[in-house]
CSV table of C-alpha atoms in Angstrom, one decimal:
chain,number,residue,atom,x,y,z
B,1,GLY,CA,14.1,-14.8,0.5
B,2,ALA,CA,13.8,-12.4,3.4
B,3,GLY,CA,11.6,-9.9,1.6
B,4,VAL,CA,9.5,-9.4,-1.5
B,5,SER,CA,11.6,-9.1,-4.5
B,6,GLN,CA,10.6,-7.3,-7.7
B,7,SER,CA,12.4,-7.1,-11.0
B,8,PRO,CA,13.4,-5.2,-12.9
B,9,SER,CA,13.8,-2.2,-10.5
B,10,ASN,CA,13.6,0.2,-13.5
B,11,LYS,CA,12.2,-0.3,-17.0
B,12,VAL,CA,12.1,2.2,-19.9
B,13,THR,CA,10.1,1.0,-22.8
B,14,GLU,CA,8.8,2.5,-26.0
B,15,LYS,CA,5.1,3.2,-26.4
B,16,GLY,CA,3.3,0.2,-27.9
B,17,LYS,CA,5.8,-2.4,-26.6
B,18,ASP,CA,4.8,-5.1,-24.1
B,19,VAL,CA,6.4,-5.3,-20.7
B,20,GLU,CA,6.5,-8.0,-18.0
B,21,LEU,CA,7.1,-7.2,-14.4
B,22,ARG,CA,8.0,-9.9,-11.9
B,23,CYS,CA,7.3,-10.4,-8.2
B,24,ASP,CA,8.8,-13.0,-5.8
B,25,PRO,CA,6.8,-13.0,-2.6
B,26,ILE,CA,7.9,-14.1,0.8
B,27,SER,CA,7.9,-17.9,1.0
B,28,GLY,CA,4.7,-19.1,2.6
B,29,HIS,CA,2.7,-16.0,2.0
B,30,THR,CA,-0.5,-17.0,0.4
B,31,ALA,CA,-1.7,-13.6,-0.6
B,32,LEU,CA,-0.1,-11.5,-3.3
B,33,TYR,CA,-1.1,-8.0,-4.4
B,34,TRP,CA,-0.2,-5.7,-7.2
B,35,TYR,CA,-0.6,-1.9,-6.8
B,36,ARG,CA,0.3,1.0,-9.0
B,37,GLN,CA,1.6,4.4,-7.7
B,38,ARG,CA,1.6,7.3,-10.2
B,39,LEU,CA,3.9,10.2,-9.5
B,40,GLY,CA,2.6,12.2,-6.5
B,41,GLN,CA,-0.5,10.0,-6.1
B,42,GLY,CA,-1.7,7.3,-3.7
B,43,LEU,CA,-1.7,3.6,-4.2
B,44,GLU,CA,-4.1,2.1,-6.8
B,45,PHE,CA,-5.1,-1.5,-6.4
B,46,LEU,CA,-4.7,-3.7,-9.5
B,47,ILE,CA,-5.1,-7.4,-8.7
B,48,TYR,CA,-5.1,-9.8,-5.7
B,49,PHE,CA,-4.2,-13.5,-5.6
B,50,GLN,CA,-5.2,-15.6,-2.6
B,51,GLY,CA,-4.0,-19.2,-2.6
B,52,ASN,CA,-5.7,-21.2,-5.3
B,53,SER,CA,-8.8,-19.0,-5.4
B,54,ALA,CA,-9.7,-17.1,-8.5
B,55,PRO,CA,-7.9,-13.8,-8.5
B,56,ASP,CA,-9.6,-10.5,-7.8
B,57,LYS,CA,-8.9,-8.6,-11.0
B,58,SER,CA,-11.3,-5.7,-10.3
B,59,GLY,CA,-8.6,-3.1,-10.2
B,60,LEU,CA,-7.0,-3.8,-13.6
B,61,PRO,CA,-7.5,-0.6,-15.6
B,62,SER,CA,-7.9,-2.2,-19.1
B,63,ASP,CA,-7.6,-5.4,-20.9
B,64,ARG,CA,-4.0,-4.5,-21.8
B,65,PHE,CA,-3.2,-5.5,-18.2
B,66,SER,CA,-3.0,-9.1,-17.0
B,67,ALA,CA,-1.3,-11.0,-14.2
B,68,GLU,CA,-0.5,-14.6,-13.5
B,69,ARG,CA,0.7,-16.4,-10.4
B,70,THR,CA,2.1,-19.9,-10.2
B,71,GLY,CA,0.7,-21.6,-7.1
B,72,GLU,CA,1.8,-19.5,-4.1
B,73,SER,CA,5.1,-18.3,-5.7
B,74,VAL,CA,6.1,-15.9,-8.4
B,75,SER,CA,3.7,-13.5,-10.1
B,76,THR,CA,4.1,-11.7,-13.3
B,77,LEU,CA,2.2,-8.5,-14.3
B,78,THR,CA,2.1,-8.0,-18.1
B,79,ILE,CA,1.2,-4.8,-19.8
B,80,GLN,CA,0.6,-5.0,-23.5
B,81,ARG,CA,0.9,-2.1,-26.0
B,82,THR,CA,2.1,0.2,-23.3
B,83,GLN,CA,0.9,3.8,-23.2
B,84,GLN,CA,2.5,6.9,-21.6
B,85,GLU,CA,-0.2,6.9,-18.9
B,86,ASP,CA,1.1,3.5,-17.8
B,87,SER,CA,4.3,5.2,-16.5
B,88,ALA,CA,4.3,4.6,-12.7
B,89,VAL,CA,5.9,2.6,-10.0
B,90,TYR,CA,4.3,-0.9,-9.8
B,91,LEU,CA,4.4,-2.3,-6.3
B,92,CYS,CA,4.0,-5.9,-5.3
B,93,ALA,CA,3.1,-7.0,-1.8
B,94,SER,CA,2.5,-10.3,0.0
B,95,SER,CA,0.8,-11.2,3.2
B,96,LEU,CA,0.6,-14.3,5.4
B,97,GLN,CA,-3.1,-13.8,6.4
B,98,SER,CA,-5.7,-11.2,6.3
B,99,THR,CA,-4.9,-9.9,9.8
B,100,TYR,CA,-1.3,-9.2,8.9
B,101,GLY,CA,0.0,-6.2,7.1
B,102,TYR,CA,1.6,-6.4,3.8
B,103,THR,CA,5.3,-6.7,3.1
B,104,PHE,CA,6.0,-4.6,0.0
B,105,GLY,CA,8.6,-4.9,-2.6
B,106,SER,CA,10.6,-1.9,-3.6
B,107,GLY,CA,8.7,-1.6,-6.8
B,108,THR,CA,9.4,-1.4,-10.5
B,109,ARG,CA,9.6,2.1,-12.0
B,110,LEU,CA,8.1,1.9,-15.5
B,111,THR,CA,8.7,4.7,-17.9
B,112,VAL,CA,7.0,4.7,-21.2
B,113,VAL,CA,8.5,7.0,-23.8
O,1,ALA,CA,-17.7,-0.5,-0.3
O,2,GLN,CA,-14.8,0.7,1.7
O,3,SER,CA,-12.9,3.9,1.5
O,4,VAL,CA,-10.1,5.8,3.3
O,5,ALA,CA,-9.7,9.6,3.5
O,6,GLN,CA,-6.6,11.4,4.5
O,7,PRO,CA,-7.8,15.0,4.6
O,8,GLU,CA,-4.4,16.6,4.6
O,9,ASP,CA,-2.0,16.4,1.6
O,10,GLN,CA,0.8,17.9,3.7
O,11,VAL,CA,1.6,18.2,7.4
O,12,ASN,CA,4.4,20.4,8.6
O,13,VAL,CA,5.7,20.2,12.2
O,14,ALA,CA,8.7,21.4,14.0
O,15,GLU,CA,11.2,18.9,15.3
O,16,GLY,CA,10.4,18.0,18.9
O,17,ASN,CA,6.7,18.9,18.6
O,18,PRO,CA,3.9,16.3,18.6
O,19,LEU,CA,2.6,15.2,15.2
O,20,THR,CA,-0.8,13.9,14.0
O,21,VAL,CA,-1.6,12.5,10.6
O,22,LYS,CA,-5.3,12.1,10.2
O,23,CYS,CA,-7.2,9.2,8.7
O,24,THR,CA,-10.9,8.4,8.5
O,25,TYR,CA,-12.4,5.3,7.0
O,26,SER,CA,-15.6,3.8,5.8
O,27,VAL,CA,-16.2,0.0,5.9
O,28,SER,CA,-19.3,-2.1,6.2
O,29,GLY,CA,-17.9,-4.7,8.5
O,30,ASN,CA,-15.3,-4.7,11.2
O,31,PRO,CA,-12.3,-2.5,10.2
O,32,TYR,CA,-8.8,-3.8,9.9
O,33,LEU,CA,-6.7,-0.6,9.9
O,34,PHE,CA,-3.1,-0.1,9.0
O,35,TRP,CA,-0.5,2.6,8.7
O,36,TYR,CA,2.4,2.4,6.2
O,37,VAL,CA,5.3,4.8,5.7
O,38,GLN,CA,7.2,5.4,2.5
O,39,TYR,CA,10.6,7.1,2.8
O,40,PRO,CA,12.1,8.7,-0.3
O,41,ASN,CA,13.2,6.2,-3.0
O,42,ARG,CA,12.2,3.3,-0.8
O,43,GLY,CA,9.3,0.8,-0.6
O,44,LEU,CA,6.4,0.9,1.8
O,45,GLN,CA,7.0,-0.1,5.3
O,46,PHE,CA,4.5,-1.3,7.9
O,47,LEU,CA,4.1,0.9,10.9
O,48,LEU,CA,1.2,-0.4,13.0
O,49,LYS,CA,-2.2,-2.0,12.8
O,50,TYR,CA,-5.5,-2.3,14.6
O,51,ILE,CA,-7.4,-5.5,14.4
O,52,THR,CA,-9.1,-5.8,17.7
O,53,GLY,CA,-8.4,-5.0,21.4
O,54,ASP,CA,-7.0,-1.8,22.8
O,55,ASN,CA,-8.0,1.3,20.9
O,56,LEU,CA,-4.5,2.7,21.3
O,57,VAL,CA,-2.0,0.9,19.2
O,58,LYS,CA,1.7,1.3,19.5
O,59,GLY,CA,4.0,0.6,16.5
O,60,SER,CA,7.4,1.1,15.0
O,61,TYR,CA,9.7,4.2,15.5
O,62,GLY,CA,7.6,5.5,18.4
O,63,PHE,CA,4.4,6.0,16.4
O,64,GLU,CA,1.0,5.2,17.8
O,65,ALA,CA,-2.6,5.4,16.5
O,66,GLU,CA,-5.9,5.6,18.2
O,67,PHE,CA,-8.9,3.7,16.8
O,68,ASN,CA,-12.1,5.7,17.4
O,69,LYS,CA,-15.1,3.7,16.2
O,70,SER,CA,-17.7,6.5,16.8
O,71,GLN,CA,-15.7,8.9,14.7
O,72,THR,CA,-14.5,6.2,12.2
O,73,SER,CA,-11.0,7.5,12.6
O,74,PHE,CA,-7.5,6.1,13.0
O,75,HIS,CA,-5.2,9.0,13.4
O,76,LEU,CA,-1.4,8.5,13.6
O,77,LYS,CA,0.5,10.2,16.3
O,78,LYS,CA,3.9,10.7,17.7
O,79,PRO,CA,4.7,12.7,20.9
O,80,SER,CA,8.0,14.2,19.6
O,81,ALA,CA,8.7,14.4,15.9
O,82,LEU,CA,12.1,13.8,14.3
O,83,VAL,CA,13.5,15.2,11.1
O,84,SER,CA,13.9,11.6,10.0
O,85,ASP,CA,10.2,11.1,10.3
O,86,SER,CA,9.7,13.1,7.1
O,87,ALA,CA,8.1,10.8,4.6
O,88,LEU,CA,4.8,9.9,2.9
O,89,TYR,CA,2.3,8.2,5.2
O,90,PHE,CA,-0.5,5.9,4.0
O,91,CYS,CA,-3.6,4.7,5.9
O,92,ALA,CA,-5.3,1.5,4.7
O,93,VAL,CA,-8.5,-0.3,5.6
O,94,ARG,CA,-10.0,-3.6,4.8
O,95,ASP,CA,-13.3,-5.2,5.8
O,96,GLY,CA,-12.4,-7.8,8.5
O,97,ASP,CA,-15.6,-9.7,8.0
O,98,ASN,CA,-14.9,-10.3,4.3
O,99,TYR,CA,-11.8,-12.3,3.9
O,100,GLY,CA,-11.6,-11.8,0.1
O,101,GLN,CA,-11.5,-8.1,0.3
O,102,ASN,CA,-8.2,-6.3,-0.5
O,103,PHE,CA,-7.0,-3.3,1.3
O,104,VAL,CA,-8.0,0.2,0.2
O,105,PHE,CA,-5.3,2.8,0.7
O,106,GLY,CA,-5.7,6.5,1.3
O,107,PRO,CA,-4.1,9.0,-1.0
O,108,GLY,CA,-1.2,9.6,1.4
O,109,THR,CA,-0.1,12.5,3.6
O,110,ARG,CA,3.4,14.0,3.2
O,111,LEU,CA,4.9,14.8,6.6
O,112,SER,CA,7.7,17.3,6.7
O,113,VAL,CA,9.5,17.8,10.0
O,114,LEU,CA,11.4,21.0,10.1
O,115,PRO,CA,14.7,21.3,12.1
């Protein structure tokens, strides 16, 4: 597609349930990033995939968070046993190379009630 | 370690006046510097970048930024602000000598252009 696509755009879930967020990067972009943006705050790095290299998971806030990527295509971010503090907009971005900026998706707004 | 500071949470400017949104950075290698803008209820959009070359970089929507190595700054500027420029602006840096590094974003500066 022409841009980075994220689904769902909005998700409301009950505390304790698992959620799965999806990101379709731009075709050919080898790098894929997940960020979190809490209300009124800046971007918080979560995880970075680059080609077939081991992902950089250093930003994942707890072991309830995990992410997978199939080759250089779709990525899913899974949050297990959701907590209210997980409520945020989860942004995915892809990049062709390190010297290029990211192209961001429009995000998934997660609300944990 | 790399870091980005945007010292102003909020910048207010009158329409037609010049605007500056400040960014300073810290990185061990060569800095790759970027500005992004987030309009209300929309995703982040790329504005401009500095990788190498001229210190003055021109980008989208009439914005420009000046890379100042001695001051480790990359301030965003526009000669004449528009009300439609009101948005949240993020500065980002990565270490250009370390391919595996991800970008670090600043906390964002909210720009309000008053009519």
